[in-house]
Short mmCIF file of C-alpha atoms in Angstrom, two decimals:
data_model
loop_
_atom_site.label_atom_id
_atom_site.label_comp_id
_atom_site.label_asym_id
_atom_site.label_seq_id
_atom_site.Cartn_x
_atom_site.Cartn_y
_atom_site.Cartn_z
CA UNK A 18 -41.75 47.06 56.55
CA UNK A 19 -43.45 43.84 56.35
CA UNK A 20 -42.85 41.07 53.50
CA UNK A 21 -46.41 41.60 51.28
CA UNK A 22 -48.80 44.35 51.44
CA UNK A 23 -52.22 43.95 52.33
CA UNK A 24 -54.61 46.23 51.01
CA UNK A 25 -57.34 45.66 53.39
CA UNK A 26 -55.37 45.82 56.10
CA UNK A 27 -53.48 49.07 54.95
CA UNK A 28 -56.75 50.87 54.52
CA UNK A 29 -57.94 49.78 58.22
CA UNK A 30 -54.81 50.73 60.00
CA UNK A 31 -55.10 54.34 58.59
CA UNK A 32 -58.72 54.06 59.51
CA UNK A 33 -57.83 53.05 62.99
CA UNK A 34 -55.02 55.54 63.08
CA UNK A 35 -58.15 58.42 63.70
CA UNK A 36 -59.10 56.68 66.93
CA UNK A 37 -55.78 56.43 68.38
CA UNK A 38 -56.30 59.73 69.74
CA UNK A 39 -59.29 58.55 72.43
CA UNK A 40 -61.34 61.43 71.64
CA UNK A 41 -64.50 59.48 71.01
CA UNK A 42 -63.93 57.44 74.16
CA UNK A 43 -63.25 60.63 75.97
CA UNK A 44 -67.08 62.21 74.65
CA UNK A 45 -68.74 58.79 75.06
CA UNK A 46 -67.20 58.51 78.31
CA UNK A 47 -68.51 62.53 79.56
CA UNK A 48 -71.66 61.44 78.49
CA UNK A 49 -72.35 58.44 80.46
CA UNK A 50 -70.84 60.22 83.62
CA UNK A 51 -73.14 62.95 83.11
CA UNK A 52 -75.87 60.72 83.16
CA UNK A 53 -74.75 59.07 86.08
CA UNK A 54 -73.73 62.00 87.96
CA UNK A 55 -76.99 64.06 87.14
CA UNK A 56 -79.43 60.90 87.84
CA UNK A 57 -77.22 60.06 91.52
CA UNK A 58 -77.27 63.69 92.59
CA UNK A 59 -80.36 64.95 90.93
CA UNK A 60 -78.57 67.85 89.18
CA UNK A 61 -80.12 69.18 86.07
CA UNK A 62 -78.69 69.60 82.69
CA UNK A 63 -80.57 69.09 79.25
CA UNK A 64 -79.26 66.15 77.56
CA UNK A 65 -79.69 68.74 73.93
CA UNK A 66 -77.21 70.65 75.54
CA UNK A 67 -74.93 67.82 75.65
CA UNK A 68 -75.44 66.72 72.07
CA UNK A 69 -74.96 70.36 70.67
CA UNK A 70 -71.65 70.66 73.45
CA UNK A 71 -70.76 67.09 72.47
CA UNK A 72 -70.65 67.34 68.42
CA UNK A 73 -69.03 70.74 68.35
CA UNK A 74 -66.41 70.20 71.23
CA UNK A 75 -65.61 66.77 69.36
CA UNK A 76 -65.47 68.23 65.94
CA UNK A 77 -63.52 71.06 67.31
CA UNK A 78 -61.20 68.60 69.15
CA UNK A 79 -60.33 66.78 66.30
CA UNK A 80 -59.54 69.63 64.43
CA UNK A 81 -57.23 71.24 66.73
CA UNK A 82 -55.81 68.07 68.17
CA UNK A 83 -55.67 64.92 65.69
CA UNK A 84 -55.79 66.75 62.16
CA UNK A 85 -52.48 68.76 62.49
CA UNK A 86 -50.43 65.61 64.06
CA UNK A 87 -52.03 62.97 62.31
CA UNK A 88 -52.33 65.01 58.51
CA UNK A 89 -56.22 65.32 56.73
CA UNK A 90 -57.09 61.48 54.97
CA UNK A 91 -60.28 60.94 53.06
CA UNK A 92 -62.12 57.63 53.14
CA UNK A 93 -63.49 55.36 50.37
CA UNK A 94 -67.46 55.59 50.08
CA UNK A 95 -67.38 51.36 51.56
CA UNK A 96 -65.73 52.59 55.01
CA UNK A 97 -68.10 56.10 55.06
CA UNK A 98 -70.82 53.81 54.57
CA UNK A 99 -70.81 51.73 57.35
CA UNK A 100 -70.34 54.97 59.37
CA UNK A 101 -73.03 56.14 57.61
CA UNK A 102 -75.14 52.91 58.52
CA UNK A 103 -74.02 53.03 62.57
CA UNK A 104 -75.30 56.57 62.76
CA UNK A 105 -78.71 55.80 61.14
CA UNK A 106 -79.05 53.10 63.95
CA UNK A 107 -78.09 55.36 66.56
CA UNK A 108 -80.72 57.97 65.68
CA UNK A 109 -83.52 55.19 65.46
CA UNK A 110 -82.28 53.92 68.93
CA UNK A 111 -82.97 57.76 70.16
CA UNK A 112 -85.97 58.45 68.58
CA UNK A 113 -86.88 54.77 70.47
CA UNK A 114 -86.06 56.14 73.40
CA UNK A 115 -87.48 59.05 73.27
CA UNK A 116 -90.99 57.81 72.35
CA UNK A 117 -90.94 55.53 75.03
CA UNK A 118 -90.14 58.12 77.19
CA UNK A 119 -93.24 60.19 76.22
CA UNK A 120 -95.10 57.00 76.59
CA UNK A 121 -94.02 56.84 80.15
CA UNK A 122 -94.97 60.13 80.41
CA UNK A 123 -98.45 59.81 79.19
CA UNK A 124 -98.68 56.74 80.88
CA UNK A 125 -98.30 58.68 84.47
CA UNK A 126 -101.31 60.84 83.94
CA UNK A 127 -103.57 58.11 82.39
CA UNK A 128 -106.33 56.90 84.34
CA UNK A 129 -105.55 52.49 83.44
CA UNK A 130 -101.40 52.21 83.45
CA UNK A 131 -101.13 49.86 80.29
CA UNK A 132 -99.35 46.14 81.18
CA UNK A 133 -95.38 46.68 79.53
CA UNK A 134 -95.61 50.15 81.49
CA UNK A 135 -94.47 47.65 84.43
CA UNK A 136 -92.44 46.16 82.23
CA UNK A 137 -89.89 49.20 81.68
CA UNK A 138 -90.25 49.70 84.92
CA UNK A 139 -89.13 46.06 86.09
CA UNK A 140 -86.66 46.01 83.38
CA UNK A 141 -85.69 49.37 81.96
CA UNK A 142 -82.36 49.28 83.37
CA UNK A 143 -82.33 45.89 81.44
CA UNK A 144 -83.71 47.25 78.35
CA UNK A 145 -81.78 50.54 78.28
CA UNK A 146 -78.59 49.63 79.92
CA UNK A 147 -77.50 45.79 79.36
CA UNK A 148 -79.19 45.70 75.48
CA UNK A 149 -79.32 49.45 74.32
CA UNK A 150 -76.14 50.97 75.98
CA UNK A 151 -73.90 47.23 75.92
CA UNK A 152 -75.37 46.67 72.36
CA UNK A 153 -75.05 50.31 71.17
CA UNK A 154 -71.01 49.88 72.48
CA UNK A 155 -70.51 46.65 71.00
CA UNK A 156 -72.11 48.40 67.70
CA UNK A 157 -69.63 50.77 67.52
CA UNK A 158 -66.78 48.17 68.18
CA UNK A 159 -67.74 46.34 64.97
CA UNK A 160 -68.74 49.52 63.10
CA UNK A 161 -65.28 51.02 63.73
CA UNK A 162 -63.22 47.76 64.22
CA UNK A 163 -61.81 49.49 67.17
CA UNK A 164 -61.87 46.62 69.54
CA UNK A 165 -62.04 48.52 72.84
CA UNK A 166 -65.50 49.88 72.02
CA UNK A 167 -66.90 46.20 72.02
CA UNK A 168 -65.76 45.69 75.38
CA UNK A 169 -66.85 48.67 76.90
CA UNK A 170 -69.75 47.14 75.76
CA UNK A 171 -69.62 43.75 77.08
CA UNK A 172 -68.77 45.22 80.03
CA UNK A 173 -71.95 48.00 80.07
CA UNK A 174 -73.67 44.95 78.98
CA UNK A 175 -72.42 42.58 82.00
CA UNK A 176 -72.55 45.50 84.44
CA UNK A 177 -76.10 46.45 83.95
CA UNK A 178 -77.04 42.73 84.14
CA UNK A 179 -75.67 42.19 87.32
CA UNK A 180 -76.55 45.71 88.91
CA UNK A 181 -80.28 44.67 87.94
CA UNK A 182 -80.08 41.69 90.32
CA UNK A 183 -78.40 43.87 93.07
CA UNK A 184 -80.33 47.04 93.17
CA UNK A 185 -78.56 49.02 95.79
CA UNK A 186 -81.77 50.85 96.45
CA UNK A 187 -84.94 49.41 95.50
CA UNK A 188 -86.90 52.85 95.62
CA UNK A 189 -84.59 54.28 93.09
CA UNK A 190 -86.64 54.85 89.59
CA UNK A 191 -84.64 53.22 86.00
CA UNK A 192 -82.70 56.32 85.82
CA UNK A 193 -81.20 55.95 89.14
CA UNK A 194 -80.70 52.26 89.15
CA UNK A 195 -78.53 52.62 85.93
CA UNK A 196 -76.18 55.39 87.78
CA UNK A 197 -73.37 53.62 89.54
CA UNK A 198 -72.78 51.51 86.43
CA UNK A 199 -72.84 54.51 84.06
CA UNK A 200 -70.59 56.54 86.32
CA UNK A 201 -68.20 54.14 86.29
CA UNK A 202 -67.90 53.07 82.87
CA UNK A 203 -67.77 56.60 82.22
CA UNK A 204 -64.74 57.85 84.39
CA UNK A 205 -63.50 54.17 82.95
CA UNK A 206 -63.83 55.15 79.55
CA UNK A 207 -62.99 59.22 80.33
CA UNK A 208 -59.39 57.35 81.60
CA UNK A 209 -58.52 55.09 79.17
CA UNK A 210 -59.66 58.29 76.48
CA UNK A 211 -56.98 60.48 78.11
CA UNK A 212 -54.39 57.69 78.54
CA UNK A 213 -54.94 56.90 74.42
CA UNK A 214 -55.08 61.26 74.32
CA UNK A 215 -51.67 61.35 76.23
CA UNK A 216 -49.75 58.60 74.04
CA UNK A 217 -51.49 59.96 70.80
CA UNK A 218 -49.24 63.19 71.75
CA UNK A 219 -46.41 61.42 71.99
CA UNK A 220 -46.37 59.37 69.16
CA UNK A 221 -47.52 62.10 66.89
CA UNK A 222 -46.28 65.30 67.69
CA UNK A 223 -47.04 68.67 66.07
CA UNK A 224 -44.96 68.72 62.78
CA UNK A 225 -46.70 70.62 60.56
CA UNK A 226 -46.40 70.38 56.74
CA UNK A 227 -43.02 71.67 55.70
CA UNK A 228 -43.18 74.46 53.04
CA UNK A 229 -43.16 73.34 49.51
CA UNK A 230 -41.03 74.69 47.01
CA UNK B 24 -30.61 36.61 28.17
CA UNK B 25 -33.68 37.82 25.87
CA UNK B 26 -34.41 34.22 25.53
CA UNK B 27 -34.74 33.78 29.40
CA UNK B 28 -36.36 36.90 29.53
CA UNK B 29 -39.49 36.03 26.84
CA UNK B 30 -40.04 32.91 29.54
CA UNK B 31 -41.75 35.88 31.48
CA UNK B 32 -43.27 37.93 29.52
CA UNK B 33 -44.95 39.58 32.69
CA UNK B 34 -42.11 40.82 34.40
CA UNK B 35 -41.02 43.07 31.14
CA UNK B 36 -44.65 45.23 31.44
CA UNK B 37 -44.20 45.42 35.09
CA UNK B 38 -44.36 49.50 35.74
CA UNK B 39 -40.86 50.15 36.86
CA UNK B 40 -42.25 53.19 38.47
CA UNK B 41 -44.40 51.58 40.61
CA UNK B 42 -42.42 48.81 41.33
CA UNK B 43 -39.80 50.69 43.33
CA UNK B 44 -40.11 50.23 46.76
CA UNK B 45 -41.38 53.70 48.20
CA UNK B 46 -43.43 54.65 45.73
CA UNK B 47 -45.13 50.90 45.61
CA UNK B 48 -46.25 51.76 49.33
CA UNK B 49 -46.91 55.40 48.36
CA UNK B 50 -49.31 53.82 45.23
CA UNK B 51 -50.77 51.51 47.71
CA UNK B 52 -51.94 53.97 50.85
CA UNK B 53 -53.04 56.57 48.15
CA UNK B 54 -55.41 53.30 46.74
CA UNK B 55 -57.01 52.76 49.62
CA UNK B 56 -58.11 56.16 50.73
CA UNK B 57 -60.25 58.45 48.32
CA UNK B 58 -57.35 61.70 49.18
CA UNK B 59 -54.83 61.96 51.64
CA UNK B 60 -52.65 64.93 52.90
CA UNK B 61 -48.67 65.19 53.05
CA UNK B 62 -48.78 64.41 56.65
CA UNK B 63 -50.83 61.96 56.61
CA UNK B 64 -48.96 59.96 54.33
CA UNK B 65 -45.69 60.69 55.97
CA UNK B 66 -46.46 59.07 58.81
CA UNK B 67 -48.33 56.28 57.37
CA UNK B 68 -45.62 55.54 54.81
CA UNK B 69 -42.32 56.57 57.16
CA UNK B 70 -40.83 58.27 54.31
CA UNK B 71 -39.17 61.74 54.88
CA UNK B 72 -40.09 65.12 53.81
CA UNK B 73 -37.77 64.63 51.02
CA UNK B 74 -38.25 61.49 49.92
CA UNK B 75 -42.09 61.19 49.79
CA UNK B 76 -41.98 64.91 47.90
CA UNK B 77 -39.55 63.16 45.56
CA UNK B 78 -41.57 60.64 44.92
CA UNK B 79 -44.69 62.79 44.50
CA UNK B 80 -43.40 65.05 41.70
CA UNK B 81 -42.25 61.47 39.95
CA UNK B 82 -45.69 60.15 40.51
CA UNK B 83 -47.40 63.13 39.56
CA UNK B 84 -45.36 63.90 36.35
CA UNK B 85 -46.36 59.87 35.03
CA UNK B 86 -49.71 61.17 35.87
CA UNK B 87 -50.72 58.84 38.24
CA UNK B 88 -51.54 61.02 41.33
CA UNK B 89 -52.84 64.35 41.11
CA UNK B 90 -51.56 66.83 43.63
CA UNK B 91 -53.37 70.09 44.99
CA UNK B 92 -51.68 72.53 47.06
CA UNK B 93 -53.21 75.13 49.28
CA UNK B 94 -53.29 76.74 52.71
CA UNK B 95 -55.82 75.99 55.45
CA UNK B 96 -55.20 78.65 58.17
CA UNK B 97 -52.57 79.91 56.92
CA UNK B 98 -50.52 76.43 56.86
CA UNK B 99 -49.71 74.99 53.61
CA UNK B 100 -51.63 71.58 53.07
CA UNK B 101 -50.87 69.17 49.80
CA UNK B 102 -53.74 66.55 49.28
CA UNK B 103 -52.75 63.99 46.87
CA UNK B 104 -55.16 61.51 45.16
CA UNK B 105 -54.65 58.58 42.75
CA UNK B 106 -55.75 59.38 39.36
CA UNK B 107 -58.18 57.20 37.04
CA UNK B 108 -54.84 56.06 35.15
CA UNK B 109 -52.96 55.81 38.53
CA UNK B 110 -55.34 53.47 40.06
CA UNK B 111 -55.78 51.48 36.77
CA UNK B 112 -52.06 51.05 36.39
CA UNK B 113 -51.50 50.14 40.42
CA UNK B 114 -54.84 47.79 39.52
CA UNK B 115 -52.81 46.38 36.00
CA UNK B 116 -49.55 46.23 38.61
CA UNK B 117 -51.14 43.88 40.96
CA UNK B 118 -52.68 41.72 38.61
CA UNK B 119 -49.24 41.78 36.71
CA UNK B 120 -47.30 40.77 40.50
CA UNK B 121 -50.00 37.83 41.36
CA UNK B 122 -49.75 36.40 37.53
CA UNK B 123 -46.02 36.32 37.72
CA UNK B 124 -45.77 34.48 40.82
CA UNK B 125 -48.56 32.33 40.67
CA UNK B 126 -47.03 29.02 38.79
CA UNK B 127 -44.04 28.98 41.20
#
């Protein structure tokens, strides 16, 4: 037990007590394998089907796995509100994306190709890897205060940065270009999730709630 | 003695209850979250089964947490919560703790 207690730092260790587990680095991780994967080997899987698979597996996950070791804790509205905040970016960066990506679309069976077209072309590994997916990471780091997530994003950030200047194959479309970095950050981050998974299980094992009187 | 004692008038409307050592860091994890379950708080607190259900019924009885029992698939869960007058009197603690110390 240590000397003084600090309130602020009480409330963030049982914060950071619900990432122990790895879960979130484990989905986060999937993800960005998937899109590696499916972009390197031209596989196809909806990315909806990975959002509804995603939330439900993950809310399912921590139900089965974290609640019953780690007990049920409510949050204070300050800490659900920068949550809240994080997630309201995150669905503004999609919606982003996915109007530029009808753009693009459009932009393919317009007669004049508009000038930034090239642009995302040129630099959409850039845009979408080093700035959306490294920023997006780092995001999460100081959303959460769970350090790792900040480097995964310096390193997604670094990674795509360097990848742009050494384009394995220069025929390969944004998509493609963006693979080898996304597959391995993924399996990186699918790793570390199942190390964190593996020593979550070990430092909290099933209990349960002994019966009350 | 009473003499020495009206030198600090603060430490004589320090909660006692609180200011025992378990249930101070009981008090404190409970002020920091909106609710918390049994488990929860017995491994953020490293009190035992008996000692942290101890505590509870103490806590609860002053009226400064409130306690709900109930069972969520068939497993008995206990969510505890600070109370208005539990958080004001862990609020009137603090402020009590920082005054008394804070001309040494």
């Amino acid at each position: 037990m240590s000397d003084k207690i600090n309130l602020k730092a009480l409330e963030r260790k049982a914060y950071l007590a619900y990432y122990e587990d790895g879960l979130l680095d484990m989905g986060i991780g999937a993800v960005l394998a998937w899109l590696g994967g499916v972009a390197l080997t031209e596989l196809d899987f909806p990315f909806y089907l990975w959002y509804i698979l995603g939330v439900s597996v993950w809310t399912s996950a921590k139900k089965q796995i974290t609640v019953p070791r780690m007990g049920y804790v409510k949050f204070r509205e300050t800490r659900k509100g920068r949550v809240r905040k994080l997630i309201y970016v995150f669905i503004l960066v999609l919606t982003f994306i996915m109007v530029i990506g009808v753009l693009l679309f459009k932009s393919t069976v317009a007669v004049e190709t508009p000038g930034w077209i090239f642009v995302i072309r040129d630099y959409g590994d850039v845009i979408f890897g080093a700035i959306f997916l490294g920023g997006g990471l780092m995001s999460v780091g100081y959303t959460t205060e769970v350090k790792r997530f900040s480097y995964y994003g310096g390193s997604a950030f670094t990674l795509h940065l360097l990848n742009h200047f050494l384009t394995l194959n220069p025929t390969w479309d944004i998509w493609q270009a963006m693979a080898p970095v996304n597959l391995l950050l993924g399996i990186v981050m699918l790793g570390n999730g199942y190390m964190l998974l593996r020593k979550f299980k070990e430092k909290y094992p099933i209990t349960g709630e002994p019966m009350h009187e | 003695m009473s003499e020495s004692r009206d030198d600090f008038p603060d430490v004589k409307a320090i909660d006692k209850l609180i200011h025992e050592p378990a249930r101070l860091i009981l008090m404190a994890n409970l002020y920091v979250v909106e609710s918390a379950d049994f488990l929860f708080l017995m491994n953020q607190t490293g009190l035992t089964f008996g000692n942290l259900s101890s505590h509870m019924s103490k806590l609860e009885t002053a009226g400064f947490i409130s306690v709900e029992k109930e069972f969520v698939e068939k497993k008995p869960v206990t969510r505890l919560s600070l109370t208005d007058d539990g958080r004001s009197a862990f609020d009137d603690y603090k402020r009590r703790m920082k005054h008394l110390f804070s001309d040494l």
